[in-house]
Amino acid sequence: MVDVDPVFVQAPEHRPKSTVILAEGIPLIDLSPINYQEEDTTPVSEIQGLVKQIGSACKEWGFFQVINHGVPLDKRERIEEASRKFFALSLEEKLKVRRDAVNVLGYFEAEHTKNVRDWKEIYDFNVQQPTFIPPLVEQPDDEQNFQFQWDNRWPQNPPEFKEACQEYAEEVEKLAYKLMELIAVSLGLEGSRFREFFIHNTSNIRLNHYPACPYPDLALGLGHHKDTGVLTVLAQDDVGGLEVRRKSDGEWIRVTPISNSFIINVGDMIQVWSNDAYESVEHRVMVNSEKDRFSIPFFLKPALYTDVEPLQELTNDKNPPKYKAINWGKFRTARMRSNFTKSNVENLQIYHFKVSQ
């Protein structure tokens, strides 16, 4: 009998099932038309087909996988190796770059999702360096001491860690912007419609380590949740464990790893901008009783001063705005708070900003 620490135990309704439903139908999209052909020679029909696939995937699943994405494999392999070396360090060494409530970047080993502790350890760094927050940002009403200058806490070991992270971030960010252009066009917008929101972005990359777990029937590597940001670009290893809640019937579907692919999912802010045309979808991570799992998500996020609300081009008298404006800085601050400590109330969600129709 394994002695289970109760902080990791999921409520019965959220525990993993003994049977696994493998993903059939999660779209696999080939991005060759925008990456490996000259723009002048790419047939318009291929781009239109790509836009249609992206739009359908966002609408029906909120998730899809991409191949031939243009991110160099060597950059990905380098950050994966650096991640494994970092997490293999002693806890004492990792705690030297531990994050706190003031600076949310760095190492952390005690994150909570939905008020249950996750079976994982993480390292976060911001893509924009330094993270530039213009002085026009107002302090949140109840957080007068909140720091809007976030500095990356780079560990000294492994020595190649910082460079590997920065090189990978540059490449995966390019992919995210290409995907946002396709998503914009799929909504009937100009391809560049979303770019203004990311001039002073707060995008970050997370390195995840999910150690082998002796009670995979009770704990989760990452509890059920929806991503708060705009778009997530996930690299995962071949161990697998990501599950997506299928919109059609609510079943949890296991996403099978595909070599050198990325898993893409729509975040809460796209749901608001699109006025619910594209939904952010729940997902979670299973733990493995025998193997460690590693993954690297890139989270595309707007500037802290951004007020996110349904875009005027996508609303009218027949489809009025479904959300009040959400200030990203305040929303993110409230959500970050819940990651540190267990709370008696549910953390802030976008449905709290729903307009009563």
PDB file of N, CA, C and O in Angstrom, residues 279-313:
ATOM      1  N   GLU A 279     -13.462  28.132 -29.170  1.00  0.00           N
ATOM      2  CA  GLU A 279     -13.468  27.939 -27.721  1.00  0.00           C
ATOM      3  C   GLU A 279     -12.142  27.400 -27.197  1.00  0.00           C
ATOM      4  O   GLU A 279     -11.535  26.526 -27.814  1.00  0.00           O
ATOM      5  N   SER A 280     -11.749  27.904 -26.052  1.00  0.00           N
ATOM      6  CA  SER A 280     -10.646  27.323 -25.303  1.00  0.00           C
ATOM      7  C   SER A 280     -11.149  26.006 -24.704  1.00  0.00           C
ATOM      8  O   SER A 280     -12.266  25.940 -24.192  1.00  0.00           O
ATOM      9  N   VAL A 281     -10.354  24.944 -24.802  1.00  0.00           N
ATOM     10  CA  VAL A 281     -10.824  23.614 -24.425  1.00  0.00           C
ATOM     11  C   VAL A 281     -10.043  23.077 -23.228  1.00  0.00           C
ATOM     12  O   VAL A 281      -8.842  23.285 -23.106  1.00  0.00           O
ATOM     13  N   GLU A 282     -10.757  22.369 -22.363  1.00  0.00           N
ATOM     14  CA  GLU A 282     -10.122  21.773 -21.194  1.00  0.00           C
ATOM     15  C   GLU A 282      -9.136  20.675 -21.592  1.00  0.00           C
ATOM     16  O   GLU A 282      -9.388  19.901 -22.519  1.00  0.00           O
ATOM     17  N   HIS A 283      -8.042  20.618 -20.847  1.00  0.00           N
ATOM     18  CA  HIS A 283      -7.079  19.543 -21.037  1.00  0.00           C
ATOM     19  C   HIS A 283      -6.375  19.254 -19.714  1.00  0.00           C
ATOM     20  O   HIS A 283      -6.504  20.019 -18.758  1.00  0.00           O
ATOM     21  N   ARG A 284      -5.670  18.149 -19.650  1.00  0.00           N
ATOM     22  CA  ARG A 284      -4.972  17.734 -18.431  1.00  0.00           C
ATOM     23  C   ARG A 284      -3.813  16.824 -18.819  1.00  0.00           C
ATOM     24  O   ARG A 284      -3.683  16.434 -19.982  1.00  0.00           O
ATOM     25  N   VAL A 285      -2.977  16.480 -17.831  1.00  0.00           N
ATOM     26  CA  VAL A 285      -1.818  15.616 -18.107  1.00  0.00           C
ATOM     27  C   VAL A 285      -1.817  14.443 -17.135  1.00  0.00           C
ATOM     28  O   VAL A 285      -1.851  14.625 -15.913  1.00  0.00           O
ATOM     29  N   MET A 286      -1.779  13.240 -17.706  1.00  0.00           N
ATOM     30  CA  MET A 286      -1.652  12.015 -16.909  1.00  0.00           C
ATOM     31  C   MET A 286      -0.197  11.831 -16.470  1.00  0.00           C
ATOM     32  O   MET A 286       0.728  12.282 -17.146  1.00  0.00           O
ATOM     33  N   VAL A 287      -0.014  11.149 -15.361  1.00  0.00           N
ATOM     34  CA  VAL A 287       1.335  10.775 -14.935  1.00  0.00           C
ATOM     35  C   VAL A 287       1.584   9.319 -15.328  1.00  0.00           C
ATOM     36  O   VAL A 287       0.658   8.563 -15.605  1.00  0.00           O
ATOM     37  N   ASN A 288       2.845   8.952 -15.353  1.00  0.00           N
ATOM     38  CA  ASN A 288       3.254   7.605 -15.741  1.00  0.00           C
ATOM     39  C   ASN A 288       3.934   6.954 -14.540  1.00  0.00           C
ATOM     40  O   ASN A 288       4.767   7.579 -13.885  1.00  0.00           O
ATOM     41  N   SER A 289       3.596   5.714 -14.255  1.00  0.00           N
ATOM     42  CA  SER A 289       4.152   5.054 -13.067  1.00  0.00           C
ATOM     43  C   SER A 289       5.593   4.594 -13.268  1.00  0.00           C
ATOM     44  O   SER A 289       6.288   4.289 -12.307  1.00  0.00           O
ATOM     45  N   GLU A 290       6.046   4.555 -14.534  1.00  0.00           N
ATOM     46  CA  GLU A 290       7.379   4.024 -14.814  1.00  0.00           C
ATOM     47  C   GLU A 290       8.339   5.037 -15.428  1.00  0.00           C
ATOM     48  O   GLU A 290       9.546   4.941 -15.236  1.00  0.00           O
ATOM     49  N   LYS A 291       7.805   5.999 -16.179  1.00  0.00           N
ATOM     50  CA  LYS A 291       8.673   6.909 -16.920  1.00  0.00           C
ATOM     51  C   LYS A 291       8.455   8.370 -16.529  1.00  0.00           C
ATOM     52  O   LYS A 291       7.336   8.782 -16.243  1.00  0.00           O
ATOM     53  N   ASP A 292       9.547   9.130 -16.561  1.00  0.00           N
ATOM     54  CA  ASP A 292       9.448  10.582 -16.434  1.00  0.00           C
ATOM     55  C   ASP A 292       8.943  11.136 -17.771  1.00  0.00           C
ATOM     56  O   ASP A 292       9.228  10.573 -18.833  1.00  0.00           O
ATOM     57  N   ARG A 293       8.213  12.240 -17.718  1.00  0.00           N
ATOM     58  CA  ARG A 293       7.752  12.882 -18.947  1.00  0.00           C
ATOM     59  C   ARG A 293       8.227  14.327 -18.955  1.00  0.00           C
ATOM     60  O   ARG A 293       8.235  14.992 -17.912  1.00  0.00           O
ATOM     61  N   PHE A 294       8.609  14.819 -20.136  1.00  0.00           N
ATOM     62  CA  PHE A 294       9.049  16.201 -20.292  1.00  0.00           C
ATOM     63  C   PHE A 294       8.233  16.858 -21.406  1.00  0.00           C
ATOM     64  O   PHE A 294       7.940  16.227 -22.424  1.00  0.00           O
ATOM     65  N   SER A 295       7.897  18.105 -21.209  1.00  0.00           N
ATOM     66  CA  SER A 295       7.220  18.853 -22.275  1.00  0.00           C
ATOM     67  C   SER A 295       7.624  20.320 -22.185  1.00  0.00           C
ATOM     68  O   SER A 295       8.097  20.789 -21.144  1.00  0.00           O
ATOM     69  N   ILE A 296       7.430  21.044 -23.298  1.00  0.00           N
ATOM     70  CA  ILE A 296       7.820  22.456 -23.353  1.00  0.00           C
ATOM     71  C   ILE A 296       6.716  23.248 -24.064  1.00  0.00           C
ATOM     72  O   ILE A 296       6.689  23.302 -25.297  1.00  0.00           O
ATOM     73  N   PRO A 297       5.798  23.850 -23.318  1.00  0.00           N
ATOM     74  CA  PRO A 297       4.803  24.707 -23.948  1.00  0.00           C
ATOM     75  C   PRO A 297       5.280  26.148 -24.089  1.00  0.00           C
ATOM     76  O   PRO A 297       5.954  26.680 -23.199  1.00  0.00           O
ATOM     77  N   PHE A 298       4.944  26.746 -25.227  1.00  0.00           N
ATOM     78  CA  PHE A 298       5.118  28.189 -25.448  1.00  0.00           C
ATOM     79  C   PHE A 298       3.731  28.806 -25.347  1.00  0.00           C
ATOM     80  O   PHE A 298       2.788  28.353 -26.004  1.00  0.00           O
ATOM     81  N   PHE A 299       3.586  29.828 -24.502  1.00  0.00           N
ATOM     82  CA  PHE A 299       2.303  30.486 -24.305  1.00  0.00           C
ATOM     83  C   PHE A 299       2.349  31.890 -24.905  1.00  0.00           C
ATOM     84  O   PHE A 299       3.056  32.763 -24.390  1.00  0.00           O
ATOM     85  N   LEU A 300       1.616  32.096 -25.990  1.00  0.00           N
ATOM     86  CA  LEU A 300       1.524  33.420 -26.595  1.00  0.00           C
ATOM     87  C   LEU A 300       0.545  34.250 -25.771  1.00  0.00           C
ATOM     88  O   LEU A 300      -0.610  33.859 -25.578  1.00  0.00           O
ATOM     89  N   LYS A 301       1.029  35.415 -25.272  1.00  0.00           N
ATOM     90  CA  LYS A 301       0.225  36.247 -24.374  1.00  0.00           C
ATOM     91  C   LYS A 301       0.373  37.713 -24.761  1.00  0.00           C
ATOM     92  O   LYS A 301       1.453  38.140 -25.169  1.00  0.00           O
ATOM     93  N   PRO A 302      -0.677  38.504 -24.590  1.00  0.00           N
ATOM     94  CA  PRO A 302      -0.617  39.918 -24.971  1.00  0.00           C
ATOM     95  C   PRO A 302       0.114  40.771 -23.940  1.00  0.00           C
ATOM     96  O   PRO A 302       0.566  40.275 -22.899  1.00  0.00           O
ATOM     97  N   ALA A 303       0.213  42.064 -24.235  1.00  0.00           N
ATOM     98  CA  ALA A 303       0.795  43.014 -23.282  1.00  0.00           C
ATOM     99  C   ALA A 303      -0.111  43.136 -22.063  1.00  0.00           C
ATOM    100  O   ALA A 303      -1.338  42.970 -22.157  1.00  0.00           O
ATOM    101  N   LEU A 304       0.472  43.449 -20.911  1.00  0.00           N
ATOM    102  CA  LEU A 304      -0.315  43.541 -19.683  1.00  0.00           C
ATOM    103  C   LEU A 304      -1.394  44.609 -19.757  1.00  0.00           C
ATOM    104  O   LEU A 304      -2.439  44.491 -19.119  1.00  0.00           O
ATOM    105  N   TYR A 305      -1.155  45.663 -20.530  1.00  0.00           N
ATOM    106  CA  TYR A 305      -2.142  46.748 -20.575  1.00  0.00           C
ATOM    107  C   TYR A 305      -3.296  46.468 -21.538  1.00  0.00           C
ATOM    108  O   TYR A 305      -4.203  47.274 -21.697  1.00  0.00           O
ATOM    109  N   THR A 306      -3.296  45.302 -22.189  1.00  0.00           N
ATOM    110  CA  THR A 306      -4.307  44.988 -23.190  1.00  0.00           C
ATOM    111  C   THR A 306      -5.676  44.747 -22.558  1.00  0.00           C
ATOM    112  O   THR A 306      -5.806  43.945 -21.621  1.00  0.00           O
ATOM    113  N   ASP A 307      -6.694  45.410 -23.073  1.00  0.00           N
ATOM    114  CA  ASP A 307      -8.076  45.122 -22.711  1.00  0.00           C
ATOM    115  C   ASP A 307      -8.636  44.200 -23.795  1.00  0.00           C
ATOM    116  O   ASP A 307      -8.795  44.602 -24.947  1.00  0.00           O
ATOM    117  N   VAL A 308      -8.908  42.968 -23.424  1.00  0.00           N
ATOM    118  CA  VAL A 308      -9.380  41.964 -24.375  1.00  0.00           C
ATOM    119  C   VAL A 308     -10.902  41.937 -24.364  1.00  0.00           C
ATOM    120  O   VAL A 308     -11.525  41.754 -23.315  1.00  0.00           O
ATOM    121  N   GLU A 309     -11.494  42.118 -25.526  1.00  0.00           N
ATOM    122  CA  GLU A 309     -12.954  42.088 -25.662  1.00  0.00           C
ATOM    123  C   GLU A 309     -13.305  41.612 -27.063  1.00  0.00           C
ATOM    124  O   GLU A 309     -12.451  41.610 -27.958  1.00  0.00           O
ATOM    125  N   PRO A 310     -14.543  41.159 -27.285  1.00  0.00           N
ATOM    126  CA  PRO A 310     -14.921  40.699 -28.627  1.00  0.00           C
ATOM    127  C   PRO A 310     -14.620  41.761 -29.676  1.00  0.00           C
ATOM    128  O   PRO A 310     -14.927  42.940 -29.482  1.00  0.00           O
ATOM    129  N   LEU A 311     -13.999  41.337 -30.779  1.00  0.00           N
ATOM    130  CA  LEU A 311     -13.625  42.281 -31.830  1.00  0.00           C
ATOM    131  C   LEU A 311     -14.867  42.830 -32.528  1.00  0.00           C
ATOM    132  O   LEU A 311     -15.810  42.085 -32.815  1.00  0.00           O
ATOM    133  N   GLN A 312     -14.837  44.124 -32.813  1.00  0.00           N
ATOM    134  CA  GLN A 312     -15.994  44.768 -33.438  1.00  0.00           C
ATOM    135  C   GLN A 312     -16.364  44.103 -34.764  1.00  0.00           C
ATOM    136  O   GLN A 312     -17.547  43.981 -35.092  1.00  0.00           O
ATOM    137  N   GLU A 313     -15.356  43.674 -35.520  1.00  0.00           N
ATOM    138  CA  GLU A 313     -15.628  43.061 -36.829  1.00  0.00           C
ATOM    139  C   GLU A 313     -16.410  41.751 -36.714  1.00  0.00           C
ATOM    140  O   GLU A 313     -17.017  41.288 -37.688  1.00  0.00           O
TER     141      GLU A 313
END
